[in-house]
Short mmCIF file of C-alpha atoms in Angstrom, two decimals:
data_model
loop_
_atom_site.label_atom_id
_atom_site.label_comp_id
_atom_site.label_asym_id
_atom_site.label_seq_id
_atom_site.Cartn_x
_atom_site.Cartn_y
_atom_site.Cartn_z
CA MET F 708 -150.77 -25.57 37.95
CA ALA F 709 -151.62 -26.74 41.47
CA THR F 710 -152.84 -24.11 43.95
CA PHE F 711 -152.06 -26.22 47.02
CA PHE F 712 -149.98 -29.31 47.84
CA GLY F 713 -151.85 -32.55 47.06
CA GLU F 714 -154.24 -31.04 44.52
CA VAL F 715 -154.97 -33.36 41.57
CA VAL F 716 -154.28 -31.50 38.33
CA VAL F 717 -155.24 -32.88 34.92
CA ALA F 718 -152.38 -32.27 32.48
CA PRO F 719 -153.28 -31.11 28.97
CA SER F 720 -153.16 -33.94 26.44
CA ARG F 721 -151.03 -33.86 23.31
CA ALA F 722 -152.44 -37.11 21.93
CA GLY F 723 -152.38 -36.96 18.17
CA VAL F 724 -150.49 -33.68 18.05
CA ASP F 725 -147.02 -35.24 17.82
CA ASP F 726 -148.08 -37.50 14.92
CA GLU F 727 -149.51 -34.52 13.05
CA GLU F 728 -146.35 -32.49 13.63
CA SER F 729 -144.15 -35.39 12.47
CA ALA F 730 -146.20 -35.83 9.30
CA GLU F 731 -146.02 -32.10 8.61
CA GLU F 732 -142.25 -32.07 9.14
CA ALA F 733 -141.85 -35.05 6.79
CA ARG F 734 -143.80 -33.21 4.09
CA GLU F 735 -141.62 -30.13 4.50
CA GLU F 736 -138.29 -32.02 4.34
CA THR F 737 -136.05 -30.56 1.68
CA PRO F 738 -133.32 -32.35 -0.35
CA GLU F 739 -130.75 -30.60 1.86
CA ASP F 740 -132.47 -31.97 4.98
CA ARG F 741 -132.45 -35.48 3.55
CA GLU F 742 -128.73 -35.19 2.72
CA ILE F 743 -127.94 -34.02 6.25
CA ARG F 744 -129.98 -36.89 7.70
CA ARG F 745 -128.13 -39.43 5.52
CA GLU F 746 -124.77 -37.99 6.56
CA LEU F 747 -125.72 -38.24 10.25
CA GLU F 748 -126.89 -41.82 9.83
CA LYS F 749 -123.61 -42.67 8.10
CA LYS F 750 -121.60 -40.97 10.83
CA ARG F 751 -123.46 -42.97 13.51
CA GLU F 752 -122.53 -46.32 11.96
CA VAL F 753 -120.53 -48.62 14.24
CA ASP F 754 -117.20 -49.85 12.83
CA VAL F 755 -115.60 -53.00 14.26
CA LEU F 756 -112.03 -53.73 13.18
CA TRP F 757 -110.15 -56.93 14.00
CA THR F 758 -106.43 -57.77 13.84
CA LEU F 759 -106.81 -61.51 14.36
CA LYS F 760 -104.84 -62.49 11.25
CA SER F 761 -101.31 -61.39 10.36
CA GLY F 762 -101.67 -58.17 12.32
CA ALA F 763 -103.69 -56.47 9.57
CA SER F 764 -106.89 -54.63 10.43
CA THR F 765 -110.00 -56.04 8.77
CA GLU F 766 -113.68 -55.28 9.11
CA SER F 767 -115.71 -57.88 11.00
CA SER F 768 -117.75 -58.79 7.92
CA ALA F 769 -114.72 -59.46 5.75
CA ASP F 770 -113.64 -62.81 7.21
CA GLU F 771 -115.26 -66.10 8.16
CA PRO F 772 -116.61 -66.33 11.74
CA PHE F 773 -113.90 -67.38 14.18
CA VAL F 774 -114.18 -69.78 17.10
CA CYS F 775 -114.85 -68.21 20.49
CA SER F 776 -115.55 -70.33 23.57
CA LYS F 777 -115.81 -67.57 26.19
CA PHE F 778 -116.54 -63.90 25.62
CA ILE F 779 -116.41 -61.54 28.63
CA VAL F 780 -117.81 -58.04 28.09
CA ALA F 781 -117.25 -55.23 30.61
CA ILE F 782 -119.60 -52.31 29.95
CA GLY F 783 -119.08 -48.96 31.65
CA HIS F 784 -116.10 -47.28 33.31
CA ASN F 785 -116.30 -49.27 36.57
CA ALA F 786 -116.53 -52.66 34.89
CA ALA F 787 -113.78 -51.77 32.41
CA ALA F 788 -111.54 -50.58 35.26
CA PHE F 789 -112.20 -53.88 37.08
CA LEU F 790 -110.91 -55.82 34.07
CA SER F 791 -107.86 -53.57 33.85
CA SER F 792 -106.99 -53.99 37.53
CA PHE F 793 -107.64 -57.70 38.08
CA ILE F 794 -107.48 -59.46 34.71
CA LEU F 795 -105.67 -57.46 32.05
CA ASP F 796 -102.78 -56.35 34.28
CA SER F 797 -100.47 -58.99 32.81
CA VAL F 798 -98.79 -59.96 29.56
CA CYS F 799 -101.24 -62.80 28.97
CA TRP F 800 -103.51 -60.70 26.75
CA GLU F 801 -103.15 -59.00 23.38
CA VAL F 802 -105.36 -56.39 21.70
CA VAL F 803 -107.09 -57.94 18.68
CA GLY F 804 -109.86 -55.49 17.84
CA VAL F 805 -111.55 -52.15 18.34
CA ALA F 806 -115.07 -50.79 17.92
CA LYS F 807 -115.34 -47.16 16.85
CA LEU F 808 -118.51 -45.14 17.10
CA TRP F 809 -119.73 -41.57 17.28
CA ASN F 810 -122.77 -40.15 19.07
CA GLU F 811 -123.81 -37.32 21.38
CA TRP F 812 -121.79 -38.66 24.31
CA CYS F 813 -118.96 -40.62 22.75
CA ARG F 814 -115.97 -40.16 20.43
CA THR F 815 -113.94 -43.37 20.33
CA SER F 816 -110.58 -44.11 18.76
CA ASN F 817 -108.49 -47.21 18.10
CA THR F 818 -105.71 -46.30 20.51
CA THR F 819 -104.59 -48.97 22.96
CA ASN F 820 -102.99 -46.54 25.44
CA VAL F 821 -106.19 -45.69 27.30
CA LEU F 822 -106.83 -44.09 30.67
CA PRO F 823 -109.70 -45.05 33.04
CA THR F 824 -111.47 -41.81 32.11
CA ASP F 825 -111.21 -42.40 28.35
CA SER F 826 -114.07 -43.61 26.17
CA PHE F 827 -113.02 -46.68 24.23
CA CYS F 828 -114.08 -50.17 23.14
CA LEU F 829 -111.22 -52.65 22.84
CA PHE F 830 -111.12 -56.43 22.34
CA TYR F 831 -108.45 -58.65 23.89
CA ARG F 832 -107.48 -62.28 23.27
CA LEU F 833 -105.92 -64.68 25.77
CA ILE F 834 -102.56 -65.65 24.31
CA SER F 835 -102.58 -69.15 25.85
CA ASP F 836 -106.14 -69.83 24.61
CA PRO F 837 -107.11 -67.72 21.57
CA THR F 838 -110.77 -68.77 21.90
CA VAL F 839 -111.15 -66.63 25.04
CA LEU F 840 -111.93 -62.98 24.33
CA LEU F 841 -112.49 -59.93 26.52
CA CYS F 842 -114.12 -56.63 25.66
CA GLN F 843 -113.64 -53.36 27.51
CA CYS F 844 -116.44 -51.01 26.53
CA SER F 845 -116.39 -47.76 28.49
CA CYS F 846 -118.03 -45.76 25.70
CA TYR F 847 -121.71 -44.89 25.53
CA VAL F 848 -123.57 -46.89 22.86
CA ALA F 849 -126.76 -45.07 21.89
CA GLU F 850 -130.06 -46.91 21.46
CA ASP F 851 -129.96 -46.69 17.68
CA GLN F 852 -126.40 -48.11 17.69
CA GLN F 853 -126.88 -51.07 20.03
CA PHE F 854 -128.19 -53.46 17.39
CA GLN F 855 -125.32 -52.47 15.07
CA TRP F 856 -122.81 -53.13 17.85
CA LEU F 857 -124.27 -56.55 18.60
CA GLU F 858 -124.64 -57.51 14.95
CA LYS F 859 -121.07 -56.58 14.03
CA VAL F 860 -119.37 -57.95 17.15
CA PHE F 861 -121.24 -61.25 17.46
CA GLY F 862 -121.62 -61.60 13.70
CA CYS F 863 -117.93 -62.47 13.42
CA MET F 864 -118.10 -65.26 16.05
CA ARG F 865 -119.39 -68.80 15.81
CA LYS F 866 -122.38 -69.20 18.11
CA GLU F 867 -121.91 -72.91 18.91
CA ASP F 868 -120.75 -73.50 22.52
CA LEU F 869 -120.22 -69.77 23.05
CA GLN F 870 -120.52 -68.60 26.66
CA VAL F 871 -121.03 -64.85 27.12
CA THR F 872 -120.47 -63.11 30.45
CA ILE F 873 -121.45 -59.46 30.86
CA LEU F 874 -120.21 -57.19 33.65
CA SER F 875 -121.97 -53.88 34.27
CA THR F 876 -122.78 -51.54 37.15
CA CYS F 877 -125.63 -49.31 38.23
CA PRO F 878 -126.20 -46.93 41.17
CA VAL F 879 -127.41 -48.42 44.44
CA ALA F 880 -130.25 -45.87 44.36
CA ASP F 881 -131.67 -47.71 41.31
CA TYR F 882 -131.76 -51.05 43.14
CA LYS F 883 -135.31 -52.00 44.17
CA THR F 884 -135.57 -53.88 47.45
CA GLN F 885 -137.72 -53.98 50.58
CA GLU F 886 -134.60 -53.49 52.69
CA SER F 887 -133.08 -50.12 53.37
CA THR F 888 -130.31 -49.38 50.89
CA LEU F 889 -128.33 -47.89 53.79
CA THR F 890 -127.82 -51.40 55.22
CA LEU F 891 -126.65 -52.93 51.95
CA PRO F 892 -122.95 -53.62 51.46
CA SER F 893 -121.47 -51.47 48.74
CA PRO F 894 -120.59 -52.63 46.20
CA PHE F 895 -122.54 -55.88 45.96
CA LEU F 896 -122.96 -58.36 43.14
CA LYS F 897 -126.10 -59.86 41.60
CA ALA F 898 -126.53 -62.07 38.55
CA LEU F 899 -128.93 -62.85 35.72
CA LYS F 900 -128.60 -66.00 33.61
CA THR F 901 -130.26 -67.75 30.72
CA LYS F 902 -131.75 -71.23 30.98
CA GLU F 903 -128.87 -72.54 28.84
CA PHE F 904 -126.35 -71.64 31.56
CA LYS F 905 -125.96 -74.84 33.61
CA GLU F 906 -122.96 -73.94 35.78
CA GLU F 907 -123.15 -72.70 39.35
CA VAL F 908 -123.77 -68.97 39.70
CA CYS F 909 -121.13 -67.23 41.80
CA CYS F 910 -123.56 -64.79 43.48
CA PRO F 911 -127.30 -64.41 44.28
CA LEU F 912 -129.69 -63.83 41.40
CA LEU F 913 -131.13 -60.39 40.76
CA GLU F 914 -134.60 -60.08 42.25
CA GLN F 915 -137.71 -58.74 40.57
CA PRO F 916 -138.67 -56.05 39.68
CA ASN F 917 -135.08 -54.98 38.99
CA ILE F 918 -134.15 -54.80 35.32
CA VAL F 919 -131.06 -54.34 33.17
CA ARG F 920 -130.95 -51.51 30.66
CA ASP F 921 -129.12 -50.31 27.57
CA LEU F 922 -126.30 -52.34 25.98
CA PRO F 923 -126.11 -55.03 28.73
CA ALA F 924 -129.83 -55.73 28.22
CA ALA F 925 -129.41 -55.84 24.44
#
């Protein structure tokens, strides 16, 4: 504990202690503990259901991959609300799928009557062009569920000529810049792109050392 402001204090090291504790806990795991762990892992599985054919719900792995030319994913409440206000507010779209998951911060359902404050993950298809899909994902996808989400959602789509656009938001306080954040317009838009994207970007690129986290990064 520092005795005055600015004093350099060497924190006690726990190097090696955590590994020893983990090994000891693993040795002491009982059959009941293993059963509880398996049940939790099963409960945290991500389920993706599609109604692309004949209105019947099917799991993503049950059918052959379908053609998708453009896939727009809105992650977070703000991005999902943007889609609702400016894109989905018409009869041009139909709900064709839902992703259900459970974790510490999220309990999703397959209802289509959602409010902006609800946690949900719904997939929409453009009626005039069924190869264009949208995803509203306002639910929290935990780190151990992100690969499942990606594998099950993109595993049902053909990857050839597929263009993916991701919309997400973050606080201005997290934006790293040499300018004062007080002078920045709010909100503002920045972009990241892969080398395969050859079209013109509609806004400036995101500068280093800013990064994208969580499901958008995955």
